[in-house]
Tab-separated table of C-alpha atoms in Angstrom:
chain	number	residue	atom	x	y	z
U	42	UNK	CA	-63.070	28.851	66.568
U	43	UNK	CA	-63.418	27.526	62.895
U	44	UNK	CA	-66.277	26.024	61.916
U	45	UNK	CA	-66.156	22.043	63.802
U	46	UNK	CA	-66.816	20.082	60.669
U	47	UNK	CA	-65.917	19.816	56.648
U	48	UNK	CA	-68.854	17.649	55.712
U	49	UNK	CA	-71.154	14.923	57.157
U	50	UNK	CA	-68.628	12.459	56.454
U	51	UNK	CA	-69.796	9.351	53.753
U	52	UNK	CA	-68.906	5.616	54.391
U	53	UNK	CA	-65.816	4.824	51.825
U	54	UNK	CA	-63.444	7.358	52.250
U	55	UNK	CA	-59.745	5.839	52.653
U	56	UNK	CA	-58.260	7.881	55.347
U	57	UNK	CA	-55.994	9.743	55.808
U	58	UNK	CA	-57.206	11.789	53.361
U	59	UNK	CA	-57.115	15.918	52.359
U	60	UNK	CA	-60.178	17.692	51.968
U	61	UNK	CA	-60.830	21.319	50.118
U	62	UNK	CA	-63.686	23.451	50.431
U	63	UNK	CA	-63.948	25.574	47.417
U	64	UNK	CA	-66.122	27.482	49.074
U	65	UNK	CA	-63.979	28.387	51.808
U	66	UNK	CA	-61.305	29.004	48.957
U	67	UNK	CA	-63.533	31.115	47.532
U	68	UNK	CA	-64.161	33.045	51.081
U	69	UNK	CA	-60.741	33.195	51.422
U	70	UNK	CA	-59.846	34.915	48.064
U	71	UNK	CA	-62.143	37.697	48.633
U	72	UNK	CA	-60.807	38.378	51.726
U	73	UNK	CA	-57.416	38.477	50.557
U	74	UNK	CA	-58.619	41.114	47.341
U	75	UNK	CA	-60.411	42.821	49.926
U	76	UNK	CA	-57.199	43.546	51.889
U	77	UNK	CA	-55.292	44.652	48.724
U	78	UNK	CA	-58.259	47.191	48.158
U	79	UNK	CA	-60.161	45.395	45.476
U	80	UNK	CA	-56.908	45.294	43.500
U	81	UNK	CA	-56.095	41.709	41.859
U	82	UNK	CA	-53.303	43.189	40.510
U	83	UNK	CA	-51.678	44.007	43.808
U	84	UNK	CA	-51.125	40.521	44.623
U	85	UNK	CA	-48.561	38.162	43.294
U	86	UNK	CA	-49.601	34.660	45.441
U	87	UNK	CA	-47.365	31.732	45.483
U	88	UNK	CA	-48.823	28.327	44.886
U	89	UNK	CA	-46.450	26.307	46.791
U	90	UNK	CA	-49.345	26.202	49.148
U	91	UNK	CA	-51.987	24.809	46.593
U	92	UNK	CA	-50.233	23.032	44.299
U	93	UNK	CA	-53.793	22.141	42.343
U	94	UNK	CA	-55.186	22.985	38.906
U	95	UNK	CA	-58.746	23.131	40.833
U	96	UNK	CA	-57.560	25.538	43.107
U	97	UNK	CA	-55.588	27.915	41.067
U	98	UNK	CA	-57.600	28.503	38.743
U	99	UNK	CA	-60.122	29.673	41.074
U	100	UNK	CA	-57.527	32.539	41.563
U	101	UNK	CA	-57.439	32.986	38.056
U	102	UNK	CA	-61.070	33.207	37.925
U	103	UNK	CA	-61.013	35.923	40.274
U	104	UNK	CA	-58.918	38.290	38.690
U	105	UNK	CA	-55.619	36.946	39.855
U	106	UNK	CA	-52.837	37.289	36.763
U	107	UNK	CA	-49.631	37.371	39.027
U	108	UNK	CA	-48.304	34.640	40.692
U	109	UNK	CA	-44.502	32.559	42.192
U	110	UNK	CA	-43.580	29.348	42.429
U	111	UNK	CA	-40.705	27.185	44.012
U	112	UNK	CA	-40.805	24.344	41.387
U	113	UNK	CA	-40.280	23.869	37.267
U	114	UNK	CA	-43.338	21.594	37.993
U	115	UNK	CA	-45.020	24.524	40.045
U	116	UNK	CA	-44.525	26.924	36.772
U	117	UNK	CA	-45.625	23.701	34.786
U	118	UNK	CA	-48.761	23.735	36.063
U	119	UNK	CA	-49.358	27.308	35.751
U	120	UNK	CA	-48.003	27.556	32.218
U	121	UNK	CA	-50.812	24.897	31.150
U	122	UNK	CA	-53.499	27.210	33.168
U	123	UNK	CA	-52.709	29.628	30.408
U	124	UNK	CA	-51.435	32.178	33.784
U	125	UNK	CA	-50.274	35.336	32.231
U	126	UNK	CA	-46.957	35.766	34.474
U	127	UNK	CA	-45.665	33.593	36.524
U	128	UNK	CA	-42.106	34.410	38.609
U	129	UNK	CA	-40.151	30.906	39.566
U	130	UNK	CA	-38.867	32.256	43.020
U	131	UNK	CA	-35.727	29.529	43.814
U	132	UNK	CA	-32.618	30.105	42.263
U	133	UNK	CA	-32.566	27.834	39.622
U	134	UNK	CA	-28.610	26.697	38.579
U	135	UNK	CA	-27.194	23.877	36.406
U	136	UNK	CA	-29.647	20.720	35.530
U	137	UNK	CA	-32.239	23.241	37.296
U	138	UNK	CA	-32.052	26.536	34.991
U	139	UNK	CA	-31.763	24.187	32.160
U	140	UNK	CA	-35.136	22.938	32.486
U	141	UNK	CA	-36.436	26.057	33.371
U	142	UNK	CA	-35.128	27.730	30.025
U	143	UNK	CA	-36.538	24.925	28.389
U	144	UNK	CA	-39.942	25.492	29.599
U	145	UNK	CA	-40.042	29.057	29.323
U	146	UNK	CA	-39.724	28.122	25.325
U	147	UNK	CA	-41.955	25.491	25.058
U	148	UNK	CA	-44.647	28.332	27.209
U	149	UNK	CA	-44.170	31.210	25.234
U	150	UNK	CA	-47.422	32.631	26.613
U	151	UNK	CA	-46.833	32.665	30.409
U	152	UNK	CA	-44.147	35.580	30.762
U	153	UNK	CA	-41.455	33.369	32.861
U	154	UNK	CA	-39.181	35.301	35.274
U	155	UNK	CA	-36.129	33.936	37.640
U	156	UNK	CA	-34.554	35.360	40.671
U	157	UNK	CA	-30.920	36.167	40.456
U	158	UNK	CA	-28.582	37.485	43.250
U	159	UNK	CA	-25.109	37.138	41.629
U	160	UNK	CA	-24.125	36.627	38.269
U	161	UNK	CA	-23.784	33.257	38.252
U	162	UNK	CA	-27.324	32.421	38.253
U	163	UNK	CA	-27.457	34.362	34.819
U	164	UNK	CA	-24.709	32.060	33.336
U	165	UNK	CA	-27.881	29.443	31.962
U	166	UNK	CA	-29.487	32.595	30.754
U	167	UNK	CA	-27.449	34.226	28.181
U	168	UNK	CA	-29.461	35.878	25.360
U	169	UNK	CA	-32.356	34.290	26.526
U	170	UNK	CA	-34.123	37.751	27.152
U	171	UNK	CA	-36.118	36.152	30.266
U	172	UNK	CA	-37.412	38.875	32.395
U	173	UNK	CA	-35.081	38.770	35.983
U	174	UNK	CA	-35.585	40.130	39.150
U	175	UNK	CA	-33.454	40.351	42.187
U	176	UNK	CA	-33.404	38.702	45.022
U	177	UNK	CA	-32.615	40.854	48.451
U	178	UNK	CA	-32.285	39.677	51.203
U	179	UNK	CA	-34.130	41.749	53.868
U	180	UNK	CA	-32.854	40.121	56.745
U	181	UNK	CA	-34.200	36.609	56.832
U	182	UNK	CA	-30.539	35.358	55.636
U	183	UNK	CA	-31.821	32.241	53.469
U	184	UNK	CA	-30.969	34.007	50.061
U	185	UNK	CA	-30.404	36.848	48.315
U	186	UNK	CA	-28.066	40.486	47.624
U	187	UNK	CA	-26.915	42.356	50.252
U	188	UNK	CA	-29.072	45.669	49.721
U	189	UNK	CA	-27.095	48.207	51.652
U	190	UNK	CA	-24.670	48.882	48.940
U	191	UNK	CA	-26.953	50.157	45.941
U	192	UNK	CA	-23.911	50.859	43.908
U	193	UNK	CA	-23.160	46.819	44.344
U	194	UNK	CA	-26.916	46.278	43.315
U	195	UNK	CA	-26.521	47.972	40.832
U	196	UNK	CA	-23.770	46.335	39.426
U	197	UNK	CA	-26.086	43.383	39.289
U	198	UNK	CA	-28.666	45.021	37.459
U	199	UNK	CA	-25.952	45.955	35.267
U	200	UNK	CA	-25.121	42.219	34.504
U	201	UNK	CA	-28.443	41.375	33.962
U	202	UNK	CA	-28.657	43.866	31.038
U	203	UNK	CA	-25.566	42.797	29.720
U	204	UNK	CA	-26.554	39.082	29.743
U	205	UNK	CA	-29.128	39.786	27.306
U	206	UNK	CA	-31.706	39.543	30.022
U	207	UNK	CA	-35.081	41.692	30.810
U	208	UNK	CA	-34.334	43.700	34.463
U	209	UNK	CA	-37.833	43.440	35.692
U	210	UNK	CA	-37.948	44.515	39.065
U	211	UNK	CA	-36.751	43.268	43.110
U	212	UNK	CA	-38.041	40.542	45.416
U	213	UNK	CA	-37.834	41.307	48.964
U	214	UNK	CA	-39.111	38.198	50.734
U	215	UNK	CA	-39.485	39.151	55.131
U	216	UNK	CA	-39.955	35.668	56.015
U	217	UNK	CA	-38.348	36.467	59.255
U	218	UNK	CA	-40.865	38.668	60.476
U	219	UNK	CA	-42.988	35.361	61.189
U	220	UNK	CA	-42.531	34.488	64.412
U	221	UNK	CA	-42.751	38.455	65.936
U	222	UNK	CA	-46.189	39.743	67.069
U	223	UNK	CA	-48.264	42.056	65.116
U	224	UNK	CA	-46.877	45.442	66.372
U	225	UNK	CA	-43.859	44.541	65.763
U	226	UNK	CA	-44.164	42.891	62.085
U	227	UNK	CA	-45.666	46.067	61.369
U	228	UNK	CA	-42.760	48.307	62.683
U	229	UNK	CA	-40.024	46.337	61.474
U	230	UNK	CA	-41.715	44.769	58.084
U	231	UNK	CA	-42.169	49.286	57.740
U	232	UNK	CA	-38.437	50.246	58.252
U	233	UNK	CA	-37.540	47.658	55.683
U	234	UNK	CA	-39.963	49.016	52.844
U	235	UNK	CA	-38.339	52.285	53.910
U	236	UNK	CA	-34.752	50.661	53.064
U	237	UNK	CA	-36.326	49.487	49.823
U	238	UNK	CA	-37.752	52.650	48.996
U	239	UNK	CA	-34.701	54.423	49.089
U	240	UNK	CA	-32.453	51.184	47.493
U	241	UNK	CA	-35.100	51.909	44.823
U	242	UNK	CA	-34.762	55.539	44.738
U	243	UNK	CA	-31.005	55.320	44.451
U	244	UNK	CA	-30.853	53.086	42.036
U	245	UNK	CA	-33.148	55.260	39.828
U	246	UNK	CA	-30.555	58.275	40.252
U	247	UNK	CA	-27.972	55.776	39.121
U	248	UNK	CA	-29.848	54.592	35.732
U	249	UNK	CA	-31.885	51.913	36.659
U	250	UNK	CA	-35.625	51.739	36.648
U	251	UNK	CA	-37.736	49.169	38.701
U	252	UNK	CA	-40.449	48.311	37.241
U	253	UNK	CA	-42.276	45.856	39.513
U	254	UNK	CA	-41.167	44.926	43.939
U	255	UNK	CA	-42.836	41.779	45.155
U	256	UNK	CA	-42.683	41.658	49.291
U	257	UNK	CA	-44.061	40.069	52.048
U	258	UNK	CA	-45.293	36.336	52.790
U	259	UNK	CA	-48.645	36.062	54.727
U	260	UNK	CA	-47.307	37.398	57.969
U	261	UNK	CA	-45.850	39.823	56.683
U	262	UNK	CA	-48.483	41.100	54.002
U	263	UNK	CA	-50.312	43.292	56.886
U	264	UNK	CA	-47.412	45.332	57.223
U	265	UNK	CA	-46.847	45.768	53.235
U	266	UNK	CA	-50.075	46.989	52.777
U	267	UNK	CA	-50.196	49.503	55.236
U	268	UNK	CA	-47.258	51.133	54.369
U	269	UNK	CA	-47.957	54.221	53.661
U	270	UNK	CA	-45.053	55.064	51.282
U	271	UNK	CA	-45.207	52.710	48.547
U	272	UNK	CA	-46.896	55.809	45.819
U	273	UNK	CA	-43.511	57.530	46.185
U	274	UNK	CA	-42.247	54.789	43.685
U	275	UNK	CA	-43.478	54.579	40.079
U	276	UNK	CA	-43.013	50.858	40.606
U	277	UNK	CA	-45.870	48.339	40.626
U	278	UNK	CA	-45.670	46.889	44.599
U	279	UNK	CA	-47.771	43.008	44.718
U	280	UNK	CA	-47.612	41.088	47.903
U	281	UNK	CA	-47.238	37.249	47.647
U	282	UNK	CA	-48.899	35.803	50.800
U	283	UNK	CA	-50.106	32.172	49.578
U	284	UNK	CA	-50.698	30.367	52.702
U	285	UNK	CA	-54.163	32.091	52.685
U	286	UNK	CA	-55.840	30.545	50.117
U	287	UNK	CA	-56.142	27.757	51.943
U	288	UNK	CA	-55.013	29.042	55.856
U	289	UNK	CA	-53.719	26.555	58.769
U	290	UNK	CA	-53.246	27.377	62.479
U	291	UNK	CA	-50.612	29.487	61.928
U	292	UNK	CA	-51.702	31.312	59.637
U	293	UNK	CA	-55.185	32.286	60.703
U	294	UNK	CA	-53.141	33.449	64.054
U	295	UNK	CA	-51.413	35.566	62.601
U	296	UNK	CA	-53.995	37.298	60.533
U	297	UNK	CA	-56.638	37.349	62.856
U	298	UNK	CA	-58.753	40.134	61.315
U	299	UNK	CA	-59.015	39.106	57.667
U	300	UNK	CA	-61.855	36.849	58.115
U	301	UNK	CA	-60.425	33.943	56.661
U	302	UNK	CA	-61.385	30.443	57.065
U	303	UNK	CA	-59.282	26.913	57.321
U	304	UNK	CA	-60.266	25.537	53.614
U	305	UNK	CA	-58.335	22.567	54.229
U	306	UNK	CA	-58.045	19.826	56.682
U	307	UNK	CA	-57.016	16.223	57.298
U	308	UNK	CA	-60.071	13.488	57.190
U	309	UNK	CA	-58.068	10.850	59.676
U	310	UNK	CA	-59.684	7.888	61.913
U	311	UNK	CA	-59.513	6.951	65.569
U	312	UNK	CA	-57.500	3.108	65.045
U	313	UNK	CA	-56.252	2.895	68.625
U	314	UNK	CA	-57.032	3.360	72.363
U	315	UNK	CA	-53.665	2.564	73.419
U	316	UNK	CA	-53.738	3.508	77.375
U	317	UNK	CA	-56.483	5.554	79.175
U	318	UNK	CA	-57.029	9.093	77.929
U	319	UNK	CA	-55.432	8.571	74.586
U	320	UNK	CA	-56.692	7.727	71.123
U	321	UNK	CA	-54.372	7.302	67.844
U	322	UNK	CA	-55.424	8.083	64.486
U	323	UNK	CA	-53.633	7.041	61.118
U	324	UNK	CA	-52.402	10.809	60.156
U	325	UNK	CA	-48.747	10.673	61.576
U	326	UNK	CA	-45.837	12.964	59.824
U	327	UNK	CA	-46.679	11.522	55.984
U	328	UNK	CA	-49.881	12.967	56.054
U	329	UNK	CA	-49.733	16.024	58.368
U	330	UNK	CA	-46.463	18.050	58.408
U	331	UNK	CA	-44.286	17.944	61.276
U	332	UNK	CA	-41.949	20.486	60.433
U	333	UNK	CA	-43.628	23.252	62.607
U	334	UNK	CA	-43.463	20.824	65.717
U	335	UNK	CA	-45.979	19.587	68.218
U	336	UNK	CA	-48.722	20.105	67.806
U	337	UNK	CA	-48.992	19.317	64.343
U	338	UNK	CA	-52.796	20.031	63.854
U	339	UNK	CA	-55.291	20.611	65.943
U	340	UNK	CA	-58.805	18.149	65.806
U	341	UNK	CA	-61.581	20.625	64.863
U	342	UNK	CA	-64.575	20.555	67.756
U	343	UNK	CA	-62.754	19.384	69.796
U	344	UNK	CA	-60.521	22.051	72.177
U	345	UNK	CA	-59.624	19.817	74.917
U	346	UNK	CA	-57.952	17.144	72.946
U	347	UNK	CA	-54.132	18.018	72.668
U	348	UNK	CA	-52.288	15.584	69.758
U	349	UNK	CA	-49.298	14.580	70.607
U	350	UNK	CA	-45.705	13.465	69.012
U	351	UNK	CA	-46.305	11.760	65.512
U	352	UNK	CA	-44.807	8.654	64.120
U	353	UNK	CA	-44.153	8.271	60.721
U	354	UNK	CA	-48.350	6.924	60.467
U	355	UNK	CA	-49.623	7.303	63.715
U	356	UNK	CA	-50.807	10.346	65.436
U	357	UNK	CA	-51.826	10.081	69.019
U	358	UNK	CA	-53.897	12.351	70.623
U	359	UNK	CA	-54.265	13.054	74.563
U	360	UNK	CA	-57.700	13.679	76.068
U	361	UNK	CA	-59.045	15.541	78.665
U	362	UNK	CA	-59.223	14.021	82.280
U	363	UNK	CA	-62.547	11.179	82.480
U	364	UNK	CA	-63.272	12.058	79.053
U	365	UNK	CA	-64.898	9.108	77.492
U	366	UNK	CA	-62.766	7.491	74.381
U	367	UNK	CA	-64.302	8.240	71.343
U	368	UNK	CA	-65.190	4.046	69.313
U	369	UNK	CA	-62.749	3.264	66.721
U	370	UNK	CA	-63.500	4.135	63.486
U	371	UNK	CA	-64.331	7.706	64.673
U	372	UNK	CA	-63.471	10.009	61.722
U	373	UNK	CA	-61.962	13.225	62.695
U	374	UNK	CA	-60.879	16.156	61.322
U	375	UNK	CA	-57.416	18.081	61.574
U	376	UNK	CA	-56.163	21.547	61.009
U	377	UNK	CA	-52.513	21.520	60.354
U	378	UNK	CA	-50.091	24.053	61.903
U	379	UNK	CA	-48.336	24.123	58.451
U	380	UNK	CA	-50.678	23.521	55.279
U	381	UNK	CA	-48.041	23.838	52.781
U	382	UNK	CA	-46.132	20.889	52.718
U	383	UNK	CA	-49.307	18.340	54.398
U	384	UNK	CA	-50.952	19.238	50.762
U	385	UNK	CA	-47.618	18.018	49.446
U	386	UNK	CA	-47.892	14.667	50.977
U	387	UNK	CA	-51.345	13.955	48.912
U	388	UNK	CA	-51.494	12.813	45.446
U	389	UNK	CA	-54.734	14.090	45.660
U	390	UNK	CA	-57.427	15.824	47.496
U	391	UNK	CA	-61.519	15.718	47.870
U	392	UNK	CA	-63.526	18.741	47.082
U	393	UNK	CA	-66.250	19.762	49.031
U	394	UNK	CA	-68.999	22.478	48.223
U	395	UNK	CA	-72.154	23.154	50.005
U	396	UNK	CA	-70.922	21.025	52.595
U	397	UNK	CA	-71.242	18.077	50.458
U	398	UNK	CA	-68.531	16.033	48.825
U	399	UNK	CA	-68.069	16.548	44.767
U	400	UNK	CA	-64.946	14.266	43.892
U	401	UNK	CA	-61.619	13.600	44.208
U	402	UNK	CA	-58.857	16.161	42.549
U	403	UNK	CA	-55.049	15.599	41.823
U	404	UNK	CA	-52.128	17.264	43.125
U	405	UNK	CA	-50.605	17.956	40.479
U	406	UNK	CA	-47.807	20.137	41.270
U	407	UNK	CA	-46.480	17.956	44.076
U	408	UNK	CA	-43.223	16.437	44.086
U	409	UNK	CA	-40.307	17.387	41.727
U	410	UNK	CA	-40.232	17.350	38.059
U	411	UNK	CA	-37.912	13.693	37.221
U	412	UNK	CA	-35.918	13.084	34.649
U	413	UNK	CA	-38.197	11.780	32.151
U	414	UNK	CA	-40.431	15.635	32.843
């Protein structure tokens, strides 16, 4: 059970509000290194979970000189961290790859890399030199090459070259092995990496050298790193689990053994006791995510109190039978089932060390990149 409380919560706070441990951050990082062996290098996180300057470079402080993104302003960010190489992991097309070529030139330091999985997405690209890697699609079916056909994949790498682009290496994101149990991510999430390995190994009698595979989100990452296979392949293999850094319900299910900790939670208040045995707070679907359904979160210390539908502002909450309605004004705590885009819906977030409050922080990666960018 994580640990009940964030803080012993001041007067003044404006709720609903996120809250960050950085110690728990901290926790959390180690725990991830410790999985990958001690290896920063081995890990490749992506910060559409984090989406702070506070928070990243606490990675970077750690060792951590790899990472993805989803959004120009995501690569933004890390670009002004001074982060050594940074992949932007959404296929970027028209208005899109524009500004991302533009970027890449005005960040000459942070190594910028796309995903490509037909040769259309290297149209914005020509002569640009911008390292490339492809995107397979390992069965999730959201995007990427067909990888059964290496001569076809090849063909692509082919393109790349001839685009006046930098091959640098494959992507092989196994979203879909999410929602399976941990046997079974493990089994399946293995006979993939043995598809890669050999999509890798043909491709190498064909001409073309990988240099670099990125797999596996957190549920998956388990299965990556026990693979046993992956020194058969001259190619540098990084996971990109980024969840973690921060954890949420989900998350800390599904990688029970790691040790990690929820680093981030809703600070919401009880406003309404609107019929016996319920209580509402003010941290509906704009402050905690609803796109992993009911429950959203769950209310740290407090097992036996089950939240319900949200409204767009209002979350309420059912009780246990003849349990005694907690006064309004209560704060409480929640621990979303999806952390990832409830830190989107804050402009900014409060830090916490020691158990005490240290300030307020921005967001600054979340939202798009507008026009005037």
């Amino acid at each position: 059970m994580p640990t009940p409380r964030f803080l012993d919560h001041p007067d003044g706070i404006p709720t609903p509000a996120l809250l960050i441990d950085l110690d728990r951050v901290d926790a959390n990082v180690g725990a991830v290194l410790a999985a990958c062996g001690g290896v920063a290098d081995r890990w490749r996180p992506h910060v559409k979970t984090v989406k702070s300057a506070a928070v990243i470079q606490r990675l970077l402080d750690a060792g951590v000189r790899h990472f993805k993104c989803a959004t120009t302003k995501e690569w933004r960010l890390l670009a002004s961290l001074h982060a050594p190489d940074v992949l932007l992991a959404f296929p970027m097309v028209a208005a899109n790859a524009a500004r991302a070529r533009a970027l890449f030139a005005a960040h000459p330091a942070t190594r910028g890399s796309i995903l490509v999985e037909e040769s259309s997405h290297l149209e914005a690209w020509q002569g640009s030199g911008v390292g490339v890697f492809l995107d397979l699609n390992p069965g999730m079916d959201r995007t990427g090459h067909d990888p059964s056909d290496p001569a076809r994949v090849t063909a692509l790498a082919q393109e790349v070259q001839a685009a006046g682009c930098t091959l640098r290496g494959l992507h092989w994101y196994d979203g879909h092995l999410a929602g399976a149990a941990e046997a079974e991510r493990d089994a399946v999430g293995h006979a993939g990496y043995s598809r890669l390995a050999m999509l890798i190994e043909a491709l190498g009698a064909l001409g073309i050298t990988i240099d670099e595979v990125i797999v596996a989100g957190t549920p998956a990452t388990p299965a990556a790193l026990s693979y046993p296979h992956w020194d058969r392949l001259d190619a540098a293999v990084r996971v990109s689990p980024g969840t973690v850094v921060l954890n949420d319900r989900a998350s800390l299910a599904q990688l029970p053994a790691w040790g990690l900790q929820p680093a981030a939670v809703v600070l919401s208040t009880i406003i309404s006791h609107p019929r016996p045995g319920r209580v509402t707070c003010d941290a509906g679907h704009k402050a905690v995510s609803a796109d992993a359904g009911t429950p959203t979160c769950e209310v740290l210390g407090h097992a036996d109190w089950t939240p319900a539908k949200p409204s767009e502002e209002h979350l309420p909450i059912d009780l246990a039978d003849g349990a005694a309605l907690p006064p309004i004004g209560t704060l409480i705590e929640l621990l979303p089932t999806h952390i990832c885009p409830t830190v989107n819906n804050f402009d900014e977030a409060l830090l916490v060390r020691g158990g005490r409050l240290i300030g307020p922080t921005r967001i600054d990666a979340r939202g798009r990149d507008g026009l005037a960018d």
